[in-house]
Amino acid sequence: MQKIHQFLKDRGEQLDSEIAAATRIPLEDVRLYLSELSKRGDIIACHTTRFINGKKIEGMLCRVAGYTPSASPGRKPKAKA
């Protein structure tokens, strides 16, 4: 479960199938771990349906709860006074 939690922290919001492919953990196990992490409040998960090239893909979209990634490098827009 720590591997999945760290993956989400590094990569941000991901589908369960993307997590399974990247971590090389079977999809059924990933879904089990995600439900455990969600019950503990470590992640936020929602069921989603995407259509990619007309193909329906259903899965769980997950992200780490209460985690805000640091700002990307580069110039930031300034507020007008």
PDB file of C-alpha atoms in Angstrom:
ATOM      1  CA  MET A   1       0.000   0.000   0.000  1.00  0.00           C
ATOM      2  CA  GLN A   2       2.900   2.359   0.662  1.00  0.00           C
ATOM      3  CA  LYS A   3       4.030   1.929  -2.944  1.00  0.00           C
ATOM      4  CA  ILE A   4       0.615   3.038  -4.215  1.00  0.00           C
ATOM      5  CA  HIS A   5       0.425   5.939  -1.751  1.00  0.00           C
ATOM      6  CA  GLN A   6       3.884   7.177  -2.784  1.00  0.00           C
ATOM      7  CA  PHE A   7       3.005   6.779  -6.477  1.00  0.00           C
ATOM      8  CA  LEU A   8      -0.094   8.953  -6.046  1.00  0.00           C
ATOM      9  CA  LYS A   9       1.896  11.518  -4.087  1.00  0.00           C
ATOM     10  CA  ASP A  10       4.502  11.715  -6.866  1.00  0.00           C
ATOM     11  CA  ARG A  11       2.186  11.570  -9.879  1.00  0.00           C
ATOM     12  CA  GLY A  12      -1.034  13.154  -8.624  1.00  0.00           C
ATOM     13  CA  GLU A  13      -4.496  12.026  -9.697  1.00  0.00           C
ATOM     14  CA  GLN A  14      -4.513   8.649 -11.492  1.00  0.00           C
ATOM     15  CA  LEU A  15      -6.909   5.927 -12.609  1.00  0.00           C
ATOM     16  CA  ASP A  16      -6.685   2.540 -10.910  1.00  0.00           C
ATOM     17  CA  SER A  17      -5.638   0.915 -14.206  1.00  0.00           C
ATOM     18  CA  GLU A  18      -2.802   3.445 -14.603  1.00  0.00           C
ATOM     19  CA  ILE A  19      -1.633   2.730 -11.050  1.00  0.00           C
ATOM     20  CA  ALA A  20      -1.691  -1.019 -11.709  1.00  0.00           C
ATOM     21  CA  ALA A  21       0.308  -0.646 -14.932  1.00  0.00           C
ATOM     22  CA  ALA A  22       2.917   1.654 -13.385  1.00  0.00           C
ATOM     23  CA  THR A  23       3.434  -0.288 -10.145  1.00  0.00           C
ATOM     24  CA  ARG A  24       3.053  -3.735 -11.769  1.00  0.00           C
ATOM     25  CA  ILE A  25       0.547  -4.801  -9.136  1.00  0.00           C
ATOM     26  CA  PRO A  26      -2.508  -6.759 -10.394  1.00  0.00           C
ATOM     27  CA  LEU A  27      -5.572  -4.551 -10.917  1.00  0.00           C
ATOM     28  CA  GLU A  28      -7.694  -6.528  -8.424  1.00  0.00           C
ATOM     29  CA  ASP A  29      -5.066  -6.001  -5.702  1.00  0.00           C
ATOM     30  CA  VAL A  30      -4.755  -2.298  -6.556  1.00  0.00           C
ATOM     31  CA  ARG A  31      -8.519  -1.867  -6.182  1.00  0.00           C
ATOM     32  CA  LEU A  32      -8.415  -3.660  -2.823  1.00  0.00           C
ATOM     33  CA  TYR A  33      -5.530  -1.482  -1.580  1.00  0.00           C
ATOM     34  CA  LEU A  34      -7.250   1.680  -2.836  1.00  0.00           C
ATOM     35  CA  SER A  35     -10.444   0.842  -0.957  1.00  0.00           C
ATOM     36  CA  GLU A  36      -8.395   0.244   2.222  1.00  0.00           C
ATOM     37  CA  LEU A  37      -6.550   3.564   1.796  1.00  0.00           C
ATOM     38  CA  SER A  38      -9.856   5.324   1.149  1.00  0.00           C
ATOM     39  CA  LYS A  39     -11.423   3.875   4.326  1.00  0.00           C
ATOM     40  CA  ARG A  40      -8.433   5.133   6.335  1.00  0.00           C
ATOM     41  CA  GLY A  41      -8.795   8.586   4.772  1.00  0.00           C
ATOM     42  CA  ASP A  42      -5.359   8.576   3.146  1.00  0.00           C
ATOM     43  CA  ILE A  43      -6.746   8.993  -0.369  1.00  0.00           C
ATOM     44  CA  ILE A  44      -9.849  10.338  -2.054  1.00  0.00           C
ATOM     45  CA  ALA A  45     -11.388   8.059  -4.679  1.00  0.00           C
ATOM     46  CA  CYS A  46     -14.371   8.340  -6.983  1.00  0.00           C
ATOM     47  CA  HIS A  47     -15.810   6.059  -9.640  1.00  0.00           C
ATOM     48  CA  THR A  48     -15.531   7.518 -13.105  1.00  0.00           C
ATOM     49  CA  THR A  49     -16.333   6.690 -16.722  1.00  0.00           C
ATOM     50  CA  ARG A  50     -14.134   7.938 -19.553  1.00  0.00           C
ATOM     51  CA  PHE A  51     -14.610   7.615 -23.275  1.00  0.00           C
ATOM     52  CA  ILE A  52     -11.302   7.313 -25.126  1.00  0.00           C
ATOM     53  CA  ASN A  53     -11.614   6.968 -28.913  1.00  0.00           C
ATOM     54  CA  GLY A  54     -15.248   5.943 -28.439  1.00  0.00           C
ATOM     55  CA  LYS A  55     -14.315   3.156 -26.008  1.00  0.00           C
ATOM     56  CA  LYS A  56     -15.956   3.221 -22.564  1.00  0.00           C
ATOM     57  CA  ILE A  57     -13.466   2.879 -19.703  1.00  0.00           C
ATOM     58  CA  GLU A  58     -14.722   2.614 -16.119  1.00  0.00           C
ATOM     59  CA  GLY A  59     -12.455   2.867 -13.113  1.00  0.00           C
ATOM     60  CA  MET A  60     -11.581   4.577  -9.861  1.00  0.00           C
ATOM     61  CA  LEU A  61      -9.919   7.979  -9.992  1.00  0.00           C
ATOM     62  CA  CYS A  62      -7.702   8.522  -6.952  1.00  0.00           C
ATOM     63  CA  ARG A  63      -5.545  11.207  -5.377  1.00  0.00           C
ATOM     64  CA  VAL A  64      -3.865  11.727  -2.019  1.00  0.00           C
ATOM     65  CA  ALA A  65      -6.147  13.426   0.520  1.00  0.00           C
ATOM     66  CA  GLY A  66      -5.071  16.797   1.868  1.00  0.00           C
ATOM     67  CA  TYR A  67      -1.894  16.980  -0.218  1.00  0.00           C
ATOM     68  CA  THR A  68      -1.093  20.035  -2.314  1.00  0.00           C
ATOM     69  CA  PRO A  69       1.897  19.619  -4.625  1.00  0.00           C
ATOM     70  CA  SER A  70       4.508  22.374  -4.631  1.00  0.00           C
ATOM     71  CA  ALA A  71       4.248  25.081  -7.270  1.00  0.00           C
ATOM     72  CA  SER A  72       5.960  24.421 -10.565  1.00  0.00           C
ATOM     73  CA  PRO A  73       9.104  26.420 -11.325  1.00  0.00           C
ATOM     74  CA  GLY A  74       8.950  29.492 -13.509  1.00  0.00           C
ATOM     75  CA  ARG A  75       7.408  32.911 -13.501  1.00  0.00           C
ATOM     76  CA  LYS A  76       4.125  33.385 -11.743  1.00  0.00           C
ATOM     77  CA  PRO A  77       1.475  35.918 -12.710  1.00  0.00           C
ATOM     78  CA  LYS A  78       1.530  38.966 -10.491  1.00  0.00           C
ATOM     79  CA  ALA A  79      -1.557  40.569  -9.039  1.00  0.00           C
ATOM     80  CA  LYS A  80      -2.486  43.912 -10.547  1.00  0.00           C
ATOM     81  CA  ALA A  81      -2.532  46.734  -8.046  1.00  0.00           C
TER      82      ALA A  81
END
